[in-house]
Each structure stands twice: as C-alpha cells, then as structure tokens.
PDB file of C-alpha atoms and ligand atoms in Angstrom:
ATOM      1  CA  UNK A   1     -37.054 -66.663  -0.277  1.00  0.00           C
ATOM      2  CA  UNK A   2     -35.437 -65.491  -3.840  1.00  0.00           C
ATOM      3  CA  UNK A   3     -36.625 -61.796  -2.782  1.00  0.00           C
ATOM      4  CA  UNK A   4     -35.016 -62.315   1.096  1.00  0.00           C
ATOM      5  CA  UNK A   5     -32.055 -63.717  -0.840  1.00  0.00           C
ATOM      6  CA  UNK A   6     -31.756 -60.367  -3.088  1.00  0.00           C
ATOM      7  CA  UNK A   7     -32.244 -58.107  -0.480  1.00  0.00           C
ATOM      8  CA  UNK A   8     -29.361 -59.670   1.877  1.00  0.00           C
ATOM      9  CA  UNK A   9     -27.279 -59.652  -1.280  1.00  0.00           C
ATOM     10  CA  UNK A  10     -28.245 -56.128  -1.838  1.00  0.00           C
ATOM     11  CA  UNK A  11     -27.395 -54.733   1.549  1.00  0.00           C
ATOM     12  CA  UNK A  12     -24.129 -56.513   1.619  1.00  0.00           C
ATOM     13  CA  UNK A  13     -22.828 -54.826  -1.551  1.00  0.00           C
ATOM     14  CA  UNK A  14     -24.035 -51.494  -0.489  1.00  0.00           C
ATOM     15  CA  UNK A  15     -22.329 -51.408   2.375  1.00  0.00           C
ATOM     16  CA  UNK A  16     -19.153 -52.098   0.669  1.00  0.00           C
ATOM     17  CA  UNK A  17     -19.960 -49.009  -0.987  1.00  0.00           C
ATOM     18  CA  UNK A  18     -21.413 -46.948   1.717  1.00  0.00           C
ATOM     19  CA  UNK A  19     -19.919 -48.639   5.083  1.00  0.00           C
ATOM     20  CA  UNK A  20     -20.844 -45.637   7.333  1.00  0.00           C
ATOM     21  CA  UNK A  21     -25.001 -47.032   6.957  1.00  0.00           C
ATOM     22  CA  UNK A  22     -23.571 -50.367   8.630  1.00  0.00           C
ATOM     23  CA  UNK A  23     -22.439 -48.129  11.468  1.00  0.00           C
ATOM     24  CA  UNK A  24     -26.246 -46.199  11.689  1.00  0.00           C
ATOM     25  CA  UNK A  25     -28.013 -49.562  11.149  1.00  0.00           C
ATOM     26  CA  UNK A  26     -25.955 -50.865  14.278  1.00  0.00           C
ATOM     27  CA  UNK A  27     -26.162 -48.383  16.571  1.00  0.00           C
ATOM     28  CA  UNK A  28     -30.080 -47.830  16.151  1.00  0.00           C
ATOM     29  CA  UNK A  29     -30.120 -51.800  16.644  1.00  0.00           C
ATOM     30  CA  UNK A  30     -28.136 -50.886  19.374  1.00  0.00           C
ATOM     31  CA  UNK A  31     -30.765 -48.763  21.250  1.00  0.00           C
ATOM     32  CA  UNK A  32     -33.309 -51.639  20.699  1.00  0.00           C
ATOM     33  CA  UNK A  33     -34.526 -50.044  17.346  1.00  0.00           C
ATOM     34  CA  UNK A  34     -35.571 -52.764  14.790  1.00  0.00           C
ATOM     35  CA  UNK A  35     -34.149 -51.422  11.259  1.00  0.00           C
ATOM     36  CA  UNK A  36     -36.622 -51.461   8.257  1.00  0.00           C
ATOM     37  CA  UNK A  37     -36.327 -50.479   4.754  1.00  0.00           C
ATOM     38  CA  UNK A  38     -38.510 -47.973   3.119  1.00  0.00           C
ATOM     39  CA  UNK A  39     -36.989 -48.084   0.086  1.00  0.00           C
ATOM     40  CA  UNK A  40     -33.940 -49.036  -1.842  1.00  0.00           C
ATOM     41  CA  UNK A  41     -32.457 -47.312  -4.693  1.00  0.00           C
ATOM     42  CA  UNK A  42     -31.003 -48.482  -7.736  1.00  0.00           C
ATOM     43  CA  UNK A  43     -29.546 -46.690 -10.829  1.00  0.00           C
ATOM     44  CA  UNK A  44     -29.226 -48.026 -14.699  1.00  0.00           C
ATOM     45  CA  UNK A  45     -28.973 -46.588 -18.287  1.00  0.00           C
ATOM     46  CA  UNK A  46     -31.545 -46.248 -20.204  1.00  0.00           C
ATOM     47  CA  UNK A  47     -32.074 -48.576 -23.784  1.00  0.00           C
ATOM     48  CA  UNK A  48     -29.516 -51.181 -22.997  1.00  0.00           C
ATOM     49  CA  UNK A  49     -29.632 -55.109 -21.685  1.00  0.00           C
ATOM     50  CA  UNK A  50     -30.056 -54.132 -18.204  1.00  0.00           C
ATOM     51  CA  UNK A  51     -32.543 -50.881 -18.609  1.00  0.00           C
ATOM     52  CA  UNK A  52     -35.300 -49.762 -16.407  1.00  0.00           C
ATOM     53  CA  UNK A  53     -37.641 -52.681 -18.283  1.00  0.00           C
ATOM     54  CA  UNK A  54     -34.830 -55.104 -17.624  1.00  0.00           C
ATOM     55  CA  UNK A  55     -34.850 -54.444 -14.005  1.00  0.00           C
ATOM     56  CA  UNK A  56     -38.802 -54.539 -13.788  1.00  0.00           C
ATOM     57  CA  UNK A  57     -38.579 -57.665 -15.239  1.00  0.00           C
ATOM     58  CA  UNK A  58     -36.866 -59.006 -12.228  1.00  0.00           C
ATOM     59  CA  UNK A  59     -38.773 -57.281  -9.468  1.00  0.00           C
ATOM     60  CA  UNK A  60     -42.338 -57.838 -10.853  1.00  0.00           C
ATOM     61  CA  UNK A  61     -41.586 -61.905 -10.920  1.00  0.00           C
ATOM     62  CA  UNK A  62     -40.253 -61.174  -6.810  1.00  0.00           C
ATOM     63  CA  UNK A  63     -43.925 -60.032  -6.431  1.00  0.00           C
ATOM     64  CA  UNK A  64     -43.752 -56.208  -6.831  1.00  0.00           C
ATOM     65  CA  UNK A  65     -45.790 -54.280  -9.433  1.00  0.00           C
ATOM     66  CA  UNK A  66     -45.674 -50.816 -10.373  1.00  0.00           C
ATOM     67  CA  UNK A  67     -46.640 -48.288  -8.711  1.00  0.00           C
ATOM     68  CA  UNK A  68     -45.980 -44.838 -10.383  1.00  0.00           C
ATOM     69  CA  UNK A  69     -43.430 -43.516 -13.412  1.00  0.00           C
ATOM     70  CA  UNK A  70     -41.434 -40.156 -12.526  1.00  0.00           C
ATOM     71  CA  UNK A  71     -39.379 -38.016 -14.529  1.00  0.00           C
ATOM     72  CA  UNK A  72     -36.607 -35.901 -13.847  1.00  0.00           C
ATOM     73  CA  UNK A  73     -36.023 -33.631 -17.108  1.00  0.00           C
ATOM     74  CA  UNK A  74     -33.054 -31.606 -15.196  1.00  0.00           C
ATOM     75  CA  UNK A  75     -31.208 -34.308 -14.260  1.00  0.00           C
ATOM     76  CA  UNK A  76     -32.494 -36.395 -17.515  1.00  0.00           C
ATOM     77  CA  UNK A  77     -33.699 -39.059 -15.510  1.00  0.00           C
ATOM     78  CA  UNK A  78     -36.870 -41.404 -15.342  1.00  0.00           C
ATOM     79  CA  UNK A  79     -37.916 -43.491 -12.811  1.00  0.00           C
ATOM     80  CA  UNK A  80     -40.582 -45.686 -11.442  1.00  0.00           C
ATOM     81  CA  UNK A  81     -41.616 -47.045  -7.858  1.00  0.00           C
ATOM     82  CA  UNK A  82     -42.161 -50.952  -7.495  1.00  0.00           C
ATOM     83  CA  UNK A  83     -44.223 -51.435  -4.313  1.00  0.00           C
ATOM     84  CA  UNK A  84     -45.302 -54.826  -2.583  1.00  0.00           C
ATOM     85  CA  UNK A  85     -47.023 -54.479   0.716  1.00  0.00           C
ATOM     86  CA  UNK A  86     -44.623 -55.692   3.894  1.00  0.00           C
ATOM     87  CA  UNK A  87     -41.143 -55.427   1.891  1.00  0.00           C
ATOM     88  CA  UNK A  88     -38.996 -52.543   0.864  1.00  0.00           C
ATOM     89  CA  UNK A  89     -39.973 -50.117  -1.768  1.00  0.00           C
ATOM     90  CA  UNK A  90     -37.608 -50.156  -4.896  1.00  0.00           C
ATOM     91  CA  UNK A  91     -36.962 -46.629  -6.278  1.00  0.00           C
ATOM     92  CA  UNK A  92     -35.389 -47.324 -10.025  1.00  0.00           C
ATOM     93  CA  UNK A  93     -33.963 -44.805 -12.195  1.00  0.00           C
ATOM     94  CA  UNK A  94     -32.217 -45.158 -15.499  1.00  0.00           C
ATOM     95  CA  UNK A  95     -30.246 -41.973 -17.314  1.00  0.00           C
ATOM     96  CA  UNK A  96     -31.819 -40.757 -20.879  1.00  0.00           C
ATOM     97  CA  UNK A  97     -28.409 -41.268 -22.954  1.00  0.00           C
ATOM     98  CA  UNK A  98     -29.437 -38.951 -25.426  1.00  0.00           C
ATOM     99  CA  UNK A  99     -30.038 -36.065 -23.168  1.00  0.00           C
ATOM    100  CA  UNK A 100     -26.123 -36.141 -22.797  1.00  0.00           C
ATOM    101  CA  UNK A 101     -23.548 -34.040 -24.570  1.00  0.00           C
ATOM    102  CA  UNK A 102     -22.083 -35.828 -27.439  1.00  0.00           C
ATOM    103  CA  UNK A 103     -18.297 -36.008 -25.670  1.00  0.00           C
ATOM    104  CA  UNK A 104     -20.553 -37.352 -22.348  1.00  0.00           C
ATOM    105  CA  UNK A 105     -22.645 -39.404 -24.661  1.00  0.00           C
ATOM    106  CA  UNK A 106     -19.372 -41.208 -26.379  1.00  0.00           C
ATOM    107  CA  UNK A 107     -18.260 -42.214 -22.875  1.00  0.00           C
ATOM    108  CA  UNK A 108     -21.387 -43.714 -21.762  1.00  0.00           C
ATOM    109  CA  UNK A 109     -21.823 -45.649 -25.039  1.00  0.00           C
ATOM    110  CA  UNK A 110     -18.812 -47.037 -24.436  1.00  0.00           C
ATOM    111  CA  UNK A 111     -19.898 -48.694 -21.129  1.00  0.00           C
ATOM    112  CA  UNK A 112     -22.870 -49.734 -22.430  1.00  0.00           C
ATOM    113  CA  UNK A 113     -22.058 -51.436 -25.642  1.00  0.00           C
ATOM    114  CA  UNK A 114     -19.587 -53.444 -23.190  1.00  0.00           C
ATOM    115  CA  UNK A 115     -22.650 -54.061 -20.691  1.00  0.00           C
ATOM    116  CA  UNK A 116     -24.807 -55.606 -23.534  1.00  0.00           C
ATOM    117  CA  UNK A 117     -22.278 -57.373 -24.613  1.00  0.00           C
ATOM    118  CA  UNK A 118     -21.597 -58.989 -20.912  1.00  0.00           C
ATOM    119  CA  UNK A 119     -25.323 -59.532 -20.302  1.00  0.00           C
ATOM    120  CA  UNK A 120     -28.210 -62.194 -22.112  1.00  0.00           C
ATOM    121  CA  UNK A 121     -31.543 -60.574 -22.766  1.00  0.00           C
ATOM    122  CA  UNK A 122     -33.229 -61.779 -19.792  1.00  0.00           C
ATOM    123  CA  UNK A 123     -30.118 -61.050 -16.553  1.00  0.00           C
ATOM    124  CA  UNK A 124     -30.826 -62.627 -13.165  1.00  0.00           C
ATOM    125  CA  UNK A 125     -31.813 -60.979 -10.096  1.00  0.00           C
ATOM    126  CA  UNK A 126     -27.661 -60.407 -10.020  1.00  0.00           C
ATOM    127  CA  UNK A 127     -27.578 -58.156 -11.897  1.00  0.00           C
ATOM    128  CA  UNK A 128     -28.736 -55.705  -9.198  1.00  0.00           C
ATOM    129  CA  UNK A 129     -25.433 -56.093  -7.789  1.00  0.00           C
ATOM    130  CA  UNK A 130     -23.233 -57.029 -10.259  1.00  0.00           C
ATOM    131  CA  UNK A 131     -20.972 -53.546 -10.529  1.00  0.00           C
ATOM    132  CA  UNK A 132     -19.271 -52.605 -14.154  1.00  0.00           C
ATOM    133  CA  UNK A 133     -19.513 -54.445 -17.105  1.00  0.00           C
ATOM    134  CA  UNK A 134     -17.365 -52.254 -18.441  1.00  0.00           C
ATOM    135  CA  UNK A 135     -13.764 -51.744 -18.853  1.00  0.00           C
ATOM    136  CA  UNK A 136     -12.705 -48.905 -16.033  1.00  0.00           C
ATOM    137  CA  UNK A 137     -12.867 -44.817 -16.855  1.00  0.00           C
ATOM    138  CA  UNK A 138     -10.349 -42.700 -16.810  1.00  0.00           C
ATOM    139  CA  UNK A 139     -10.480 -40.487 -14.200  1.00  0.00           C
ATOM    140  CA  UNK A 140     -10.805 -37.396 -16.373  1.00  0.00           C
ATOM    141  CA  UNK A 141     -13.611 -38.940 -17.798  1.00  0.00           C
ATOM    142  CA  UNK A 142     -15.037 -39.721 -14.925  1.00  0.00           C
ATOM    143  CA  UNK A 143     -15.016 -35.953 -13.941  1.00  0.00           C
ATOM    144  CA  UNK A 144     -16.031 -35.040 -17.261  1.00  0.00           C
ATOM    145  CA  UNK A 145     -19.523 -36.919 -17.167  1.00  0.00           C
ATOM    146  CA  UNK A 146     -20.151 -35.836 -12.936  1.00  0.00           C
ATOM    147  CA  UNK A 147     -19.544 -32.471 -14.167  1.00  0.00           C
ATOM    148  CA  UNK A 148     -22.228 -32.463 -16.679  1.00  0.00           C
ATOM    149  CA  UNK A 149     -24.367 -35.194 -14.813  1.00  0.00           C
ATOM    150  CA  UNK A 150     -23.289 -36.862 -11.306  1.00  0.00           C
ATOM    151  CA  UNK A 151     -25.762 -39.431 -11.699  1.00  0.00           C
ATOM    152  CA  UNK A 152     -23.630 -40.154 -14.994  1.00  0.00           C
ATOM    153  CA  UNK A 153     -20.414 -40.215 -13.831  1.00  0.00           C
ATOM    154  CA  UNK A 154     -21.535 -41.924 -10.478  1.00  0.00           C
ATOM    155  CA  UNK A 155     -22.822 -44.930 -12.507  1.00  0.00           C
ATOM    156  CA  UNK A 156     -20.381 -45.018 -15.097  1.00  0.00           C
ATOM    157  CA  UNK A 157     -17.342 -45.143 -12.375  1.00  0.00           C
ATOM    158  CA  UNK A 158     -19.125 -47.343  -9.875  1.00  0.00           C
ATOM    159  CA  UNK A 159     -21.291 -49.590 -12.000  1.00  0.00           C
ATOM    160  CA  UNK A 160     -24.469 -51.307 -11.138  1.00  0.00           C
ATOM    161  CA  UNK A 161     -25.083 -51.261  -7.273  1.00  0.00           C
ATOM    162  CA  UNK A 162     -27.171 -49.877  -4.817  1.00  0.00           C
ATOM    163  CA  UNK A 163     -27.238 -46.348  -4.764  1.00  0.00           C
ATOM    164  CA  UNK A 164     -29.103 -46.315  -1.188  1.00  0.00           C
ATOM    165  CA  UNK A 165     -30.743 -48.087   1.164  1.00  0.00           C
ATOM    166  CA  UNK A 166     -33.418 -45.655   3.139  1.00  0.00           C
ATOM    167  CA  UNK A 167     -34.724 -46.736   6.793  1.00  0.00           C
ATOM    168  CA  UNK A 168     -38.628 -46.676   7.164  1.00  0.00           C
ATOM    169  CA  UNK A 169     -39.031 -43.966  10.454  1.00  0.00           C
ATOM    170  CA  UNK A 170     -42.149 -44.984  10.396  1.00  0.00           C
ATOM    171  CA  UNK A 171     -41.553 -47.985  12.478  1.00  0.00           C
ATOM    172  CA  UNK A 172     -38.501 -46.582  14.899  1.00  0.00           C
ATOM    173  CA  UNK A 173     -39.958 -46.381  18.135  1.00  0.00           C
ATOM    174  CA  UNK A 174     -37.529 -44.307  19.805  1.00  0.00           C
ATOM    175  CA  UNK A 175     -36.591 -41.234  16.765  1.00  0.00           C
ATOM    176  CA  UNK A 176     -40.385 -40.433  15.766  1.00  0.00           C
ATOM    177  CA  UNK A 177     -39.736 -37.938  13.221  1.00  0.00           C
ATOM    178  CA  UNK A 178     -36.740 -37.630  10.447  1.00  0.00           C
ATOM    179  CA  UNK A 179     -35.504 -34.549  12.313  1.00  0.00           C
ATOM    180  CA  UNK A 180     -35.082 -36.789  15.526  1.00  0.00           C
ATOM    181  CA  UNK A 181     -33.470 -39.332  13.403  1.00  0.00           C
ATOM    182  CA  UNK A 182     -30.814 -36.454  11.323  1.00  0.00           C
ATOM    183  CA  UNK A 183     -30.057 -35.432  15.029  1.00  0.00           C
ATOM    184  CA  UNK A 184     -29.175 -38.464  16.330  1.00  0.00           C
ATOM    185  CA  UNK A 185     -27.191 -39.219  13.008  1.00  0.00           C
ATOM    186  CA  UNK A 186     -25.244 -36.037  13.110  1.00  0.00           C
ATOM    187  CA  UNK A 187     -24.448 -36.474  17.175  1.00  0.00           C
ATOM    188  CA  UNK A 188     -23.033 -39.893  16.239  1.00  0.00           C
ATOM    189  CA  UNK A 189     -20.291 -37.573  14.241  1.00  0.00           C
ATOM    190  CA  UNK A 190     -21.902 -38.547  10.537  1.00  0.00           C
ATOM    191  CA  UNK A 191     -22.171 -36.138   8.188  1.00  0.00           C
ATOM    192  CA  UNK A 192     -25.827 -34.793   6.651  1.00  0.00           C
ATOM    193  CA  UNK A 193     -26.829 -33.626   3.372  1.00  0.00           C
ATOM    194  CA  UNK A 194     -28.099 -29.932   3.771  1.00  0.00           C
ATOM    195  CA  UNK A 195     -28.841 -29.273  -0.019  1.00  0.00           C
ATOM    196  CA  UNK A 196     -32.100 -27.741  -0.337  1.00  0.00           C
ATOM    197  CA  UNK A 197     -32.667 -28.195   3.873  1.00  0.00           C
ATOM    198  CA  UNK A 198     -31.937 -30.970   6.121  1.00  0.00           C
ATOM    199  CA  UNK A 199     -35.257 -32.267   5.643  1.00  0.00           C
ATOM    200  CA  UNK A 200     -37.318 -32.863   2.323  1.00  0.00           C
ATOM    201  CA  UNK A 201     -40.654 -32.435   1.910  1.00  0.00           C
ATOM    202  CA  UNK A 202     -43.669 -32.071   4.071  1.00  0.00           C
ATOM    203  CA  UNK A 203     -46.376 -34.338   5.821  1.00  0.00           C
ATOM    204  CA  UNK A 204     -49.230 -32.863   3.349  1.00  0.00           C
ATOM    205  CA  UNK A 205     -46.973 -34.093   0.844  1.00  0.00           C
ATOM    206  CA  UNK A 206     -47.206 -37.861   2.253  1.00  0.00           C
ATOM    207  CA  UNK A 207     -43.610 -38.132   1.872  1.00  0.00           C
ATOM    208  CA  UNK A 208     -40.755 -36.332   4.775  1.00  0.00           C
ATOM    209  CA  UNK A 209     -37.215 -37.511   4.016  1.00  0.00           C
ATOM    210  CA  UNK A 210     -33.115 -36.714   5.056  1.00  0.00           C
ATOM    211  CA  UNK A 211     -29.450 -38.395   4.761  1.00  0.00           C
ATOM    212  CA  UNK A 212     -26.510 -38.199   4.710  1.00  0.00           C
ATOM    213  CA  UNK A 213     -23.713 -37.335   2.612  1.00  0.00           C
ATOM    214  CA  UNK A 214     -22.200 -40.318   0.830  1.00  0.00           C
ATOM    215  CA  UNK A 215     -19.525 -41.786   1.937  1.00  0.00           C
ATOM    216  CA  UNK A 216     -15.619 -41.312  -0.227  1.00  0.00           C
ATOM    217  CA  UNK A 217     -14.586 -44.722  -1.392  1.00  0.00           C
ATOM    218  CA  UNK A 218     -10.789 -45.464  -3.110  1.00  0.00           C
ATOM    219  CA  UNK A 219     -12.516 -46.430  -6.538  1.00  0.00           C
ATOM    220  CA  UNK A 220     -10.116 -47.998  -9.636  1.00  0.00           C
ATOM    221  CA  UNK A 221      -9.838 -46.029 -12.637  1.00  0.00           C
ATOM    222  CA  UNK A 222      -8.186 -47.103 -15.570  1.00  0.00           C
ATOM    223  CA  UNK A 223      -5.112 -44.939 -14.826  1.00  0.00           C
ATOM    224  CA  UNK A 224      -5.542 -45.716 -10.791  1.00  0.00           C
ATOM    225  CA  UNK A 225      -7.238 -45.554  -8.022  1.00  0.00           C
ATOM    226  CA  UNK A 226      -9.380 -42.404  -6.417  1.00  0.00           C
ATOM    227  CA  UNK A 227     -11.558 -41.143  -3.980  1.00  0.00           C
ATOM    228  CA  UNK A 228     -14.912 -40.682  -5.364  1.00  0.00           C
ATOM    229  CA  UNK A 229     -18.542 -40.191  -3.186  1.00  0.00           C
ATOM    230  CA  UNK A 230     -20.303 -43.961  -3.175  1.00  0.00           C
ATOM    231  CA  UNK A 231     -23.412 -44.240  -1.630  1.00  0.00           C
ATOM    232  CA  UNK A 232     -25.651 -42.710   1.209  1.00  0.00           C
ATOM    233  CA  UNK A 233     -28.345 -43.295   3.684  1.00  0.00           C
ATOM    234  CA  UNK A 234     -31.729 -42.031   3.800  1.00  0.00           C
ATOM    235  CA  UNK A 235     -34.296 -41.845   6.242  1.00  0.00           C
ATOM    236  CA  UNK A 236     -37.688 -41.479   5.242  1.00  0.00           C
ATOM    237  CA  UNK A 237     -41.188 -41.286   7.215  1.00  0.00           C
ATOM    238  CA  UNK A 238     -44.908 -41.747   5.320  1.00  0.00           C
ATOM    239  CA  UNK A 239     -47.890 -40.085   6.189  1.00  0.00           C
ATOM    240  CA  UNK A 240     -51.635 -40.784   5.948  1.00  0.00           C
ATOM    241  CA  UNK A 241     -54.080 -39.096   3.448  1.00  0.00           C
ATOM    242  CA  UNK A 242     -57.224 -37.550   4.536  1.00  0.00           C
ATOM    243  CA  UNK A 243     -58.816 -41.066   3.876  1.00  0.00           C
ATOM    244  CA  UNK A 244     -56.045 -42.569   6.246  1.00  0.00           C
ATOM    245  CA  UNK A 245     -54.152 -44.176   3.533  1.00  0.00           C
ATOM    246  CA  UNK A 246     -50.154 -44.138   3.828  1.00  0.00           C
ATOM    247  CA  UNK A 247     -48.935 -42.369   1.343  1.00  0.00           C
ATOM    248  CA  UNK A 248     -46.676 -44.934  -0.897  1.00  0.00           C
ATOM    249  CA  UNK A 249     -45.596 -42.663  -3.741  1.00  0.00           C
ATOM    250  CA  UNK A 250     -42.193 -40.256  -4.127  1.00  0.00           C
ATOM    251  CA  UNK A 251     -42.325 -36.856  -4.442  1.00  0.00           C
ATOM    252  CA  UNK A 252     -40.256 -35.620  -7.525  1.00  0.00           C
ATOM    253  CA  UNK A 253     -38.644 -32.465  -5.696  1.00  0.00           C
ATOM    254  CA  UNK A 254     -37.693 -33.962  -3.039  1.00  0.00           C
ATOM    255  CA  UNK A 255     -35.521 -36.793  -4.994  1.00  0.00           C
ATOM    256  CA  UNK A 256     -34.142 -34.319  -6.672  1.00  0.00           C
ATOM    257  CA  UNK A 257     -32.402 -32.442  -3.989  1.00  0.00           C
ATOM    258  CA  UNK A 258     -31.566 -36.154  -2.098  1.00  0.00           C
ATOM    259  CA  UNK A 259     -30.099 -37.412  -5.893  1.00  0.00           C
ATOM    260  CA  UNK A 260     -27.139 -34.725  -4.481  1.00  0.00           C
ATOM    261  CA  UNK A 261     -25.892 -36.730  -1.736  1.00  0.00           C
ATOM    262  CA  UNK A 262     -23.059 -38.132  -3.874  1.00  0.00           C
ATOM    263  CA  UNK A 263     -22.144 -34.858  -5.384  1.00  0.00           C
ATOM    264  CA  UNK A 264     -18.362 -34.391  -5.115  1.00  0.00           C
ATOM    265  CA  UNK A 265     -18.608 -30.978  -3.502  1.00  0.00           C
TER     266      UNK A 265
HETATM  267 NI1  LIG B 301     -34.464 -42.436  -1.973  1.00  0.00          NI
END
C-alpha cells in the first residue's frame, strides 16, 4: 500500500508540473484505454542527503531491486533502473557535481549544502516529491547552469519532483505502436519532441520510445517569477528478445535525446 501511496503522491505532483499529461492520460481513458506506467523518472544530485543511494534506499524497501547502472558522460549524468515485476519502472538519475564548471559548481553547492541541511540521513519516501530545499535561484543563475547543463538548471530551479511519468504502449489496445500513440498526441493539438526523430530507438533494441515537449510553468525565482519548461510525457513500448523475454532495460542513446524535452529552445 506504501508503494500505491507513493505513486498517487507522485503523479499528483507531476502533474502540477506537467498538467498537459493529465489531459493525455484522460483522453486515452477516454477512448476506453486503461493508462499504465512504464516508467517514472526522477532526478537528484549526486553525494548529498538525498543522492542516487538515498533514493535506492527508499525504492528497494517498496520491493524494487536494481536492475542496471547507466552513465551519461555528456550530460555528466549516472543513472540506474529499479524494476519490480507488475509496477512502474523507476528511471533515477543524479548530476556528477564535479563535472560542472566552477561558477555552475558554486551554484549547485549552494542548493545542496541547504538540502543536507533540510534532510536526516535516512528521508522518507517524501522526499520523492518534496521540491527545493533550497532557498530560490536567481533567474540568471538559473540560465547560467541550463546553459551549461539543463538537467542542472532544471533541478536546481524546480527541485526534487518527477521529471516524467512514461505510459507503457505495451498494454494500449487501441494505439499499438509509439508512432500511433505521437499521432494521436499531436492531433489532440500537443506538442512533440522531434530532437534526434520523433521516435527513439528500435525494436532490436528492446526499447521504442517518444514525448512530448515539456510543458512552460510560471516558476518563483528569487527576484520573481518565470516561465521555465517543467516536465513531459513519454510513451514507451518493450519488445521481446529472441528468447521471448521483454526487454526491461534503457537504452543510453535514446535517454539522451528524450533528457531534451525540457530544453528551453
Ligand atoms: Ni524516460
């Protein structure tokens, strides 16, 4: 029930954040589709209170384990994939501090020396949703940390939330493939991601995925409020290895054009 509880709470704040996957959800419920998650996404800083450890210290007690580590050296990420058969994937990343500039770095240390101050060493399954621990950016830092890393600036001006929630296509009956589900998307008059294709990845890969562009939010800054991209949907579909097995992994390329969906251009 604590997982069921976490999840509700989970798709609640995200759609604060990203209102327009309310709207999809709805009107695929609306032609009799029944919505499932494949995975959801969550983003964190690296060596700090509420880390990639801390967070797999809350799923693995909900009855997940580990499935796979990825990294991202580009976008100086790492992430791993928590898997539990029946319930949504979790797909957590946490930014490598030190990869940062020293001007980006200084910002970010900022947040998180406020963020281990806010938090004990072992957080609650809040803390998934709890936004910033930290006193509100400027908005010129803000843009300084997006332009040097979105993920960065993203996190640091939004806090921790979900970054997306992805629908399983695996189980819509009427939108078999991910292209069938972008085109139903896009006729609905939402907007899709198109960096690096409309679609990600191939069946041999195990792994086909879209979504759209995030949503603009009125965010606070320190010196007011602005319009900054929030969060995004995704729409994934799984395919079977030779052996018949569902592929349950992520394929590193592909994240790496969906990360993105929240870039401000
Ligand atoms: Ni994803």
């Amino acid at each position: 029930m604590q997982l069921n509880a976490l999840l509700a709470a989970l798709w609640a704040d995200f759609t604060q954040l990203a209102p327009h996957a309310a709207d999809i959800a709805g009107r695929l419920e609306a032609r009799g589709e029944t919505v499932d998650n494949d995975h959801i996404a969550l983003r964190t800083f690296d060596r700090c209170n509420a880390d990639l450890e801390a967070i797999e210290r809350i799923l693995l007690p909900l009855g997940y384990r580990c499935l796979d580590e990825y990294h991202f050296s580009a976008k100086h990420l790492r992430a791993r994939a928590y898997v539990q058969p029946g319930r949504p994937r979790f797909f957590v990343s946490e930014l490598l501090r030190k990869a940062l500039s020293p001007g980006a770095q200084a910002i970010v240390e900022r947040c998180v020396r406020s963020l281990d101050a806010s938090l004990g060493q072992r957080p609650g399954q809040e803390l998934l949703h709890s936004g910033l621990h930290w006193p509100s950016l400027e908005y010129r830092e803000y843009e300084e940390l997006a332009r040097e890393s979105e993920y960065a600036g993203w996190l640091a001006a939004i806090g921790l939330r979900p970054n997306h929630f992805t629908i399983s296509v695996n189980t819509l009956t009427t939108l078999p493939e991910v292209a069938d589900v972008l085109d139903f998307v896009q006729a609905e008059g939402f907007r899709i991601n198109n960096s690096g294709g409309r679609i990600k990845g191939t069946p041999d890969q195990g792994l086909v995925q879209g979504s759209t562009l995030a949503d603009r939010q009125p965010i606070r800054f320190a010196d007011g409020v602005r319009i900054v991209p929030t969060g995004y949907y995704e729409f994934a579909k799984r395919f079977a290895d030779a052996k018949g097995r569902l592929y349950q992994g992520f394929v590193p390329a592909s994240a790496d054009r969906i990360f993105e969906s929240t870039h401000r251009s």
